[in-house]
Coordinates of N, CA, C and O in Angstrom, one line a residue:
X145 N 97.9 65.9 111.8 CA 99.3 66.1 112.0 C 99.6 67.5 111.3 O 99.3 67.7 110.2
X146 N 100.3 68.4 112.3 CA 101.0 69.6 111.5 C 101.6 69.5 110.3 O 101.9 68.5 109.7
X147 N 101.8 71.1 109.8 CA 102.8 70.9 108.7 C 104.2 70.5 109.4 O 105.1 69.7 109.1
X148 N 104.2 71.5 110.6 CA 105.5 71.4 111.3 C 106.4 69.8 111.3 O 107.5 69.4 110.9
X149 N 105.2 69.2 112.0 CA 105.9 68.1 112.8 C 105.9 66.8 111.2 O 106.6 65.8 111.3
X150 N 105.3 67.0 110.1 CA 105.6 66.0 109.1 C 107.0 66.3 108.5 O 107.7 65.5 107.9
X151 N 107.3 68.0 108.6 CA 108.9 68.4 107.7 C 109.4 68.3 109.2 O 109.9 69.4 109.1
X152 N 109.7 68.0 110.1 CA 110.1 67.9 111.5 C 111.0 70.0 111.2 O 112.2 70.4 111.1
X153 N 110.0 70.6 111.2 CA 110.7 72.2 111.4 C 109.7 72.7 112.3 O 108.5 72.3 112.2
X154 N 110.2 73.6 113.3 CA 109.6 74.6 114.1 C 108.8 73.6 114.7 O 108.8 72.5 114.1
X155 N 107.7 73.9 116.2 CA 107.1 73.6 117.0 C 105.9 74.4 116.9 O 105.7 75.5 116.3
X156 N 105.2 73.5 117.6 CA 103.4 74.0 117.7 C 103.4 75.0 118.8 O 104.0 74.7 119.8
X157 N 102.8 76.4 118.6 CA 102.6 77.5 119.9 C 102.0 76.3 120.4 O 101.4 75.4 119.9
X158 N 102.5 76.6 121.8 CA 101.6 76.3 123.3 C 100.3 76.4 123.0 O 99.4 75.6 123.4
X159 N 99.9 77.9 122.1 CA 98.1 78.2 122.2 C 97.8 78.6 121.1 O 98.3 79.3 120.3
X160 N 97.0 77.8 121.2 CA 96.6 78.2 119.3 C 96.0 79.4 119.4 O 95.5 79.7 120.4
X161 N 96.1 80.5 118.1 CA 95.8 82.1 117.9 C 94.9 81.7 116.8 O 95.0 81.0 115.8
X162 N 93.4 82.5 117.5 CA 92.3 82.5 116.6 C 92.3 83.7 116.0 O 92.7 84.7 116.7
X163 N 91.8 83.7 114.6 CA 91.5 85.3 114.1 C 90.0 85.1 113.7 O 89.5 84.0 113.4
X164 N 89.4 86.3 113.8 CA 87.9 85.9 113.5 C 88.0 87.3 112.2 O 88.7 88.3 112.2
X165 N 87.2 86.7 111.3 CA 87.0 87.6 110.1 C 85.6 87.8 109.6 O 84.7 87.0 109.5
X166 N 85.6 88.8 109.4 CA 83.9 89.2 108.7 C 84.0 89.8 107.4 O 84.9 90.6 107.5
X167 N 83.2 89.8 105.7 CA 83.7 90.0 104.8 C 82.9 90.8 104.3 O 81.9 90.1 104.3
X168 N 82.5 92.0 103.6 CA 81.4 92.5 102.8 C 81.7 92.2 101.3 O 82.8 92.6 100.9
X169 N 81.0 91.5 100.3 CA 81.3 91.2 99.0 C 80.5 92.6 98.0 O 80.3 92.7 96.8
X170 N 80.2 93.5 99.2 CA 79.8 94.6 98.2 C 80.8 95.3 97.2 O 80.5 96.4 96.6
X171 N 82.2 94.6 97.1 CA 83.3 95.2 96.6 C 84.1 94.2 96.1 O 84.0 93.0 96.4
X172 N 85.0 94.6 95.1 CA 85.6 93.8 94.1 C 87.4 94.4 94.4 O 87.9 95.5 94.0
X173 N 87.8 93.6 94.9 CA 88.1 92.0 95.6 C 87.2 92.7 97.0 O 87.0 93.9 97.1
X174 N 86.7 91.7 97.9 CA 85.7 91.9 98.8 C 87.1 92.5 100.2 O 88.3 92.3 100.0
X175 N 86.5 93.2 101.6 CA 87.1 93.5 101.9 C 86.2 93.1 103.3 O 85.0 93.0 103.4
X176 N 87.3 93.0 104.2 CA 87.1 92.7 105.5 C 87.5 93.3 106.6 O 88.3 94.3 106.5
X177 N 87.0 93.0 107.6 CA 87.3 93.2 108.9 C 88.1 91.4 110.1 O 87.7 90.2 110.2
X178 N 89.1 92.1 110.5 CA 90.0 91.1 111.1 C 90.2 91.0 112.6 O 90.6 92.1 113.1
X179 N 90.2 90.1 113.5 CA 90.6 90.8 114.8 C 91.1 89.2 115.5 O 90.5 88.2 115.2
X180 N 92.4 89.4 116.3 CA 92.7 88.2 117.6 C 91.7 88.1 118.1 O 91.1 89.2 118.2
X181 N 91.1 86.9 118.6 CA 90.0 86.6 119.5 C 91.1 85.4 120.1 O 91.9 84.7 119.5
X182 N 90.4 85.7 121.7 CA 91.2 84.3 122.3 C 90.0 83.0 122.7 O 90.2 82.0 123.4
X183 N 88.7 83.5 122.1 CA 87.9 82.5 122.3 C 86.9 82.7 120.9 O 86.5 83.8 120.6
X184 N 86.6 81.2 120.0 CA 85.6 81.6 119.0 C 84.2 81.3 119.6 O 83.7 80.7 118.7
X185 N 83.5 81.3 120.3 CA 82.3 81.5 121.3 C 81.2 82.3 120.9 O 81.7 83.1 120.0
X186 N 79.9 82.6 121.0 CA 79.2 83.1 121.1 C 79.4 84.5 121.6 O 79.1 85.5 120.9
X187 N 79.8 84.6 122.6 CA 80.0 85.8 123.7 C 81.2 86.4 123.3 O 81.4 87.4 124.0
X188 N 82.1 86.1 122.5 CA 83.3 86.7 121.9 C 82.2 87.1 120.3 O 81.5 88.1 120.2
X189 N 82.2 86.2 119.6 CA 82.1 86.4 118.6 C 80.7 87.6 117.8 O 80.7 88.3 116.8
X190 N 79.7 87.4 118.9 CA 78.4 88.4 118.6 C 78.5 89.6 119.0 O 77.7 90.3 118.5
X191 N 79.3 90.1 119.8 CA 79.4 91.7 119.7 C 80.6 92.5 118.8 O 81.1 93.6 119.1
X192 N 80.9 91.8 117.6 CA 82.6 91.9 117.0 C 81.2 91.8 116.0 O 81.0 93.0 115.8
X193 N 80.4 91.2 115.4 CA 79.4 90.6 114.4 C 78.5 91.9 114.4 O 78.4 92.7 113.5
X194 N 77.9 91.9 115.6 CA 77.0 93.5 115.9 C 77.7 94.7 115.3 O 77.1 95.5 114.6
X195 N 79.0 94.8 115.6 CA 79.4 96.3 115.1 C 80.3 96.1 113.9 O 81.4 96.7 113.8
X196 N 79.9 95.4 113.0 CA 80.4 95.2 111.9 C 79.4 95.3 110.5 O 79.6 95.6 109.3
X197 N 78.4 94.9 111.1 CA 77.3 95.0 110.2 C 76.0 95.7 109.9 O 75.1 95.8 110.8
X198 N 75.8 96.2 108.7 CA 74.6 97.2 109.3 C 73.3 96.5 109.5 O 73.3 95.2 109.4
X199 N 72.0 97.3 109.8 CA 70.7 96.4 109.5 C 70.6 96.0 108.3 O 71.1 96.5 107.4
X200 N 69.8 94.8 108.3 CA 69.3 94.5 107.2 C 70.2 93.3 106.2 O 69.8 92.7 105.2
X201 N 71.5 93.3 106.8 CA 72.4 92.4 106.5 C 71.9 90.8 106.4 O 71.1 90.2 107.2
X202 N 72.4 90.3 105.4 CA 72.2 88.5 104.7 C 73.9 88.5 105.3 O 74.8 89.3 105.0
X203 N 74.0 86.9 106.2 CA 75.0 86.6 106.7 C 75.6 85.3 105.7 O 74.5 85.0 105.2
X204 N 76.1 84.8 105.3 CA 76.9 83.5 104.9 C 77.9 83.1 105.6 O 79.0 83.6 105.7
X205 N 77.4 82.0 106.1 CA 78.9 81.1 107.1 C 78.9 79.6 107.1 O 77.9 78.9 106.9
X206 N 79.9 79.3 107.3 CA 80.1 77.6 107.4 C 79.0 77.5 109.3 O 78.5 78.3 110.1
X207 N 79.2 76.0 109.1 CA 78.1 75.7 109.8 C 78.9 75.6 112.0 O 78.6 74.9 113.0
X208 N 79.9 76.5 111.8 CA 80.1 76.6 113.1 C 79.2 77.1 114.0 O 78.4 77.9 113.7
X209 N 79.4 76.5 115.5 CA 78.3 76.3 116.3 C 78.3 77.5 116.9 O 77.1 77.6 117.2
X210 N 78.8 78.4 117.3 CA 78.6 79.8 117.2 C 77.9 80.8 116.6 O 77.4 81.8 117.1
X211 N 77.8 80.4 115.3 CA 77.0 81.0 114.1 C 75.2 80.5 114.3 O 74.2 81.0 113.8
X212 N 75.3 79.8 114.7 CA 73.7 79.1 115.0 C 73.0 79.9 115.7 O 73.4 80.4 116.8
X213 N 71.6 80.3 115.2 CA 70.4 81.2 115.6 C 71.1 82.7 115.4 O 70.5 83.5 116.2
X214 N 71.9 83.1 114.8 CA 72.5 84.0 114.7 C 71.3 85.0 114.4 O 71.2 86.0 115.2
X215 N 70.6 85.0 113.6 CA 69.8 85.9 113.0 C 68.9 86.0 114.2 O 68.6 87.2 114.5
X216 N 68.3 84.8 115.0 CA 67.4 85.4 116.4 C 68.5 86.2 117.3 O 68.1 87.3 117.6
X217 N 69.7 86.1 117.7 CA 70.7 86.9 118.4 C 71.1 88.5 117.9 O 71.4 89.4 118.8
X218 N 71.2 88.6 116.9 CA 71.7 89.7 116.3 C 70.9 90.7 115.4 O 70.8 90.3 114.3
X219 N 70.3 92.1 115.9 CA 68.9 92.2 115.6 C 69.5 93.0 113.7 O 68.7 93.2 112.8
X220 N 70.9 93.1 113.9 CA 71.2 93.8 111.9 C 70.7 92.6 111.1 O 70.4 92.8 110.0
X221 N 70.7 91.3 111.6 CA 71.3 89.9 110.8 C 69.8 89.8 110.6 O 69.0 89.5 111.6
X222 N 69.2 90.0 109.2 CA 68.1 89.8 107.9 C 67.9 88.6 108.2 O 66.9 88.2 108.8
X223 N 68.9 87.8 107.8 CA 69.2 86.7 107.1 C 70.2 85.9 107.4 O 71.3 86.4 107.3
X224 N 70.2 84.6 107.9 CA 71.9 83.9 107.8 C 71.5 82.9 106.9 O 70.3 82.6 106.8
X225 N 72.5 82.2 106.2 CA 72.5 81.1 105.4 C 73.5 80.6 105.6 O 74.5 81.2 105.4
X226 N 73.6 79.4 105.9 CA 74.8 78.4 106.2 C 74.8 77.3 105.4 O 73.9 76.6 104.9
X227 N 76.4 77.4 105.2 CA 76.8 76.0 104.0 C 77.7 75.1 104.8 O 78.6 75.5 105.4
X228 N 77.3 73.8 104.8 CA 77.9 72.7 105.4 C 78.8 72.4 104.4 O 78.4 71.9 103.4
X229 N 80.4 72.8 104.9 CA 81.1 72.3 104.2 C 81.6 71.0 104.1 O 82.4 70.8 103.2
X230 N 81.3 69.8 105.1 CA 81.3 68.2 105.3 C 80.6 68.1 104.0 O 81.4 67.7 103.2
X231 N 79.5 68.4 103.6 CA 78.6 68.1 102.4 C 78.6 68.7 101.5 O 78.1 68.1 100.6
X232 N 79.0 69.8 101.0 CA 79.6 70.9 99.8 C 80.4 72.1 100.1 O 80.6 72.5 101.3
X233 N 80.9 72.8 99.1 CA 81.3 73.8 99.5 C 80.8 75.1 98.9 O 81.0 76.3 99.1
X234 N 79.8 74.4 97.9 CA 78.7 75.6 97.1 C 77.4 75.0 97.0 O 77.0 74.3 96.0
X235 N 76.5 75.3 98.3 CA 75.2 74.3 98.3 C 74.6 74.6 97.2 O 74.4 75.6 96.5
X236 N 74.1 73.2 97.2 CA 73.9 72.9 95.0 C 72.2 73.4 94.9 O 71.6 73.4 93.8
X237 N 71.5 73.8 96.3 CA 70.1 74.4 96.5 C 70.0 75.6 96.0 O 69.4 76.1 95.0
X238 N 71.0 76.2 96.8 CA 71.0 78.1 97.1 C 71.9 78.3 96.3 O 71.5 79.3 95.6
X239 N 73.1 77.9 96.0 CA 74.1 78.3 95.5 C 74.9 79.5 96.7 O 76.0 79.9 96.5
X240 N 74.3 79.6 97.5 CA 75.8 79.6 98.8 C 76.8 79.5 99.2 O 77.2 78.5 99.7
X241 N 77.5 80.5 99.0 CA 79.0 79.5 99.6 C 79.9 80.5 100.0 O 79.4 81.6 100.0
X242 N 81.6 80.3 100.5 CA 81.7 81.3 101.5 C 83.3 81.6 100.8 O 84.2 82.0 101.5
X243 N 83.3 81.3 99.3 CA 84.6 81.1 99.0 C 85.1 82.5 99.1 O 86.2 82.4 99.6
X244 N 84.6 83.8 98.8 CA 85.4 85.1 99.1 C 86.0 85.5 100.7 O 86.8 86.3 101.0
X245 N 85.3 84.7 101.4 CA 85.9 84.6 102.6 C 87.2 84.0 102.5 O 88.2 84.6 102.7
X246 N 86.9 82.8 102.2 CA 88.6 81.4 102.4 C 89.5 82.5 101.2 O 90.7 82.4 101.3
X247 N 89.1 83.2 100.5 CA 90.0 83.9 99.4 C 91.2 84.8 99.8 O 92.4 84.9 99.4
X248 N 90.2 85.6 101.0 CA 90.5 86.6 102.4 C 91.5 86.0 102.8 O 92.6 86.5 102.5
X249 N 91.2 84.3 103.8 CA 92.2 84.2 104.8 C 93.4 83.6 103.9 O 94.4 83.4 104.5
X250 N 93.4 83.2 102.5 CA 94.8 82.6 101.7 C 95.4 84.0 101.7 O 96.5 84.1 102.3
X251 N 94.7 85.1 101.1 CA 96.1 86.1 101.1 C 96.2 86.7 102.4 O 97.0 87.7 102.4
X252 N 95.7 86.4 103.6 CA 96.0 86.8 104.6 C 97.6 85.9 105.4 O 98.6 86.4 106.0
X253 N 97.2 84.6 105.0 CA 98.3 83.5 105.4 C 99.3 83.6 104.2 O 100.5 83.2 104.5
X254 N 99.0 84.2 102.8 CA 100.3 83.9 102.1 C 100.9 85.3 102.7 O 102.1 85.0 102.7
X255 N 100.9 86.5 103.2 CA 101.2 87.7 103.6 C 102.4 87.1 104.6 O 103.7 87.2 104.6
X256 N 101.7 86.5 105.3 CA 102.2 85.6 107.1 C 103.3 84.6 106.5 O 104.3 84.4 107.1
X257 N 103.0 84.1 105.2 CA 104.4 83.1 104.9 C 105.5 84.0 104.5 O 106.6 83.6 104.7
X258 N 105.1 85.5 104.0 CA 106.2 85.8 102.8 C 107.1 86.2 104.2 O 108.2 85.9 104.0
X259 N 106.9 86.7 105.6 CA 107.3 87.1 106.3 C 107.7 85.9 107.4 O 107.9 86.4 108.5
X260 N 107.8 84.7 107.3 CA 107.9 83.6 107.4 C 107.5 83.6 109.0 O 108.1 83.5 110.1
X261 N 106.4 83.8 108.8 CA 105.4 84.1 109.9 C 105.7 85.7 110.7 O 106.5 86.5 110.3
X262 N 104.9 85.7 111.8 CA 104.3 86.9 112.6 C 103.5 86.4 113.9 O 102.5 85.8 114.2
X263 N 104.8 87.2 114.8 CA 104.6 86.9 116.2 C 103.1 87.0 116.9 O 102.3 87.8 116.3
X264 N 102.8 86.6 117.7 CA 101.1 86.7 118.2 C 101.2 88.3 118.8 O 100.6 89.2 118.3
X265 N 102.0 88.4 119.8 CA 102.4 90.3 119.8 C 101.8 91.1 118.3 O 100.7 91.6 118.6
X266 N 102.1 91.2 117.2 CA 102.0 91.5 116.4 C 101.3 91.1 115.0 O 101.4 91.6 113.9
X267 N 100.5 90.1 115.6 CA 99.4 90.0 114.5 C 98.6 90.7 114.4 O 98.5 91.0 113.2
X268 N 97.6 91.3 115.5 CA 96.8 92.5 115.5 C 96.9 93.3 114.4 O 96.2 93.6 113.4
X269 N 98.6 94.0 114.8 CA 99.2 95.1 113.9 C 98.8 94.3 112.3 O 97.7 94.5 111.8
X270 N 99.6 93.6 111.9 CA 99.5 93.0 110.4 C 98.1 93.3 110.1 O 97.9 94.2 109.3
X271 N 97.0 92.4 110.6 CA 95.4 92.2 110.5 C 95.3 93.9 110.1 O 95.0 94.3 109.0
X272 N 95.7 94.7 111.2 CA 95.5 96.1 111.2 C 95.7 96.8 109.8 O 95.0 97.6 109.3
X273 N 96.9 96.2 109.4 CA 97.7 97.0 108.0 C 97.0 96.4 106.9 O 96.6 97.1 106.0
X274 N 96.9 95.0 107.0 CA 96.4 94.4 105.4 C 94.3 94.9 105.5 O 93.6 94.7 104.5
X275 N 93.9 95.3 106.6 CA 92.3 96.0 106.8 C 92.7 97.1 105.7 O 92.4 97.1 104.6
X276 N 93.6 98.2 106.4 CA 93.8 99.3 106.0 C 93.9 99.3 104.5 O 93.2 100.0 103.8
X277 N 95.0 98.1 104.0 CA 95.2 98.0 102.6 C 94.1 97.9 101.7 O 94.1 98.6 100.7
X278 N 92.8 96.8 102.2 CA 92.1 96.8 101.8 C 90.8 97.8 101.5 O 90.1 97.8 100.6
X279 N 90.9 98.8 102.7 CA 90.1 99.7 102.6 C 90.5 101.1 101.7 O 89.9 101.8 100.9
X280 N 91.8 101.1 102.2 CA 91.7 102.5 102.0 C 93.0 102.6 100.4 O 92.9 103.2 99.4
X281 N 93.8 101.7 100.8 CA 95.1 101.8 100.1 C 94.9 101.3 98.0 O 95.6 101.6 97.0
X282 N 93.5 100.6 98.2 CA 93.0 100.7 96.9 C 93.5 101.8 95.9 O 94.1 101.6 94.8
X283 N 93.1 103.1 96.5 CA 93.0 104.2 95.5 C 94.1 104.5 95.3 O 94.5 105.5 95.9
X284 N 95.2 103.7 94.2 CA 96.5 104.2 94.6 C 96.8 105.6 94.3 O 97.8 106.2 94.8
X285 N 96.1 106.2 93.6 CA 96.1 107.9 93.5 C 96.7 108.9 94.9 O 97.5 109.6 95.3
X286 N 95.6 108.3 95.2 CA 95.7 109.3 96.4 C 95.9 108.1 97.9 O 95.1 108.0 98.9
X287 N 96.9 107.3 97.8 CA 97.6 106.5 98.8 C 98.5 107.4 99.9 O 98.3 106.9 101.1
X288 N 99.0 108.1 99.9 CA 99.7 109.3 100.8 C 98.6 109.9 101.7 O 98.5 109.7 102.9
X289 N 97.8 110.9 100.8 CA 96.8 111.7 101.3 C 95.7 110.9 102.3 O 95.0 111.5 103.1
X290 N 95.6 109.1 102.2 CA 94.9 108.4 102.8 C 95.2 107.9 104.1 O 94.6 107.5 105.1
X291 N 96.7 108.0 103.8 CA 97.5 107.4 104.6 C 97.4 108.5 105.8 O 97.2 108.2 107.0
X292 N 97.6 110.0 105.4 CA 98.2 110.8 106.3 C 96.9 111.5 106.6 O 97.0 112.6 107.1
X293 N 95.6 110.9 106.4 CA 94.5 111.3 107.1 C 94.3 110.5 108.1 O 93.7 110.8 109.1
X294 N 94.8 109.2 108.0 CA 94.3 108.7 109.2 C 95.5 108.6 110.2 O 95.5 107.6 110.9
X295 N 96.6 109.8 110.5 CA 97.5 109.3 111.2 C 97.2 110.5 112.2 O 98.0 110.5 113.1
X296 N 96.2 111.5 112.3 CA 95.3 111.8 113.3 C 94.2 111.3 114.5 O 93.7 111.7 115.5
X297 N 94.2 110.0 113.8 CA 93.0 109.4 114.6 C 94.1 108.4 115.3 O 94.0 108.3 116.5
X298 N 94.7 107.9 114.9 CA 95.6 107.1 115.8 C 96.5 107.7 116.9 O 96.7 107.4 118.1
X299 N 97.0 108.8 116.2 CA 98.0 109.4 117.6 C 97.2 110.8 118.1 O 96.6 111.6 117.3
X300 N 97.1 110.8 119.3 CA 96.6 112.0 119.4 C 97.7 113.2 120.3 O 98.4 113.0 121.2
X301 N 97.5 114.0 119.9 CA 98.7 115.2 120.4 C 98.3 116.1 121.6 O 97.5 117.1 121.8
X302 N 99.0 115.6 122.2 CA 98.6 115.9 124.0 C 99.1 117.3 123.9 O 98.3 118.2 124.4
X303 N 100.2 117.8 123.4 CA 100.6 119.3 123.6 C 100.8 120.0 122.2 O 101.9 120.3 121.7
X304 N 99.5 120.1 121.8 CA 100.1 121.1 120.4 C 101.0 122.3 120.5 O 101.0 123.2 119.5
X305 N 101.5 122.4 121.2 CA 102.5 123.6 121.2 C 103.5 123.3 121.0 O 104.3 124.2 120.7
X306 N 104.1 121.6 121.1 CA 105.5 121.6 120.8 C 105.5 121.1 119.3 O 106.5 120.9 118.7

């Protein structure tokens, strides 16, 4: 049962909105990559996985059926290691586990509550801005100068003359 339907507020979208996330922990808080998918599949999810990662990459994922043979499918993917979260959430073998991920999607959804949600039109954008925050907006020094480098690659100027 929803949150919705137990406080009887707001209604269920018609379609549920998947986000698929990918995380590198080579950084402190770890930082990601975000995107709408309208299907979590194989054939959505392995070319979004391909250009996200370089060779040589060790994967960590819960045990969705998508994620399976991952490493024979994806020729960067080293390594995958899967934690069944039914059975742990830090396998007690490997010590594995995927919590800087779930860490991602809390401040991703508390972002979405403070704004008391965000239309499917416009989740992209959000995903887009809290990437950016993550990447670039770190260095608060130079936050302006980062900002206003990347506002060339987004708009491009058809008539430099005006």
């Amino acid at each position: 049962m929803s949150k919705h339907k137990l406080y009887n507020r707001g209604r269920r979208a018609a379609r549920d909105t998947w986000v698929f996330g990918i995380i590198t922990t080579e950084f402190t808080p770890a930082r990601g990559y975000f995107q709408v998918v309208d299907r979590r599949n194989i054939a959505t999810l392995d070319p979004i996985i391909t250009r996200c990662i370089r060779p040589g990459t060790v994967l960590y994922t819960d045990d969705w059926a998508a994620y399976r043979g991952m490493a024979a499918r994806i020729n960067n993917v080293a390594d995958h290691r899967i934690v069944v979260h039914a059975r742990n959430f830090v396998d007690p073998l490997t010590g594995f586990h995927t919590q800087e991920i779930e860490s991602c999607w809390n401040n991703l959804k508390l972002g979405q509550k403070m704004r008391r949600g965000i239309k499917r039109d416009d989740l992209q954008s959000y995903l887009d801005e809290q990437m950016w925050r993550q990447w670039r907006a770190g260095d608060h020094k130079h936050i302006l100068q980062n900002f206003l480098a990347v506002i060339p690659q987004q708009y491009v100027v058809t008539n430099p003359a005006l």
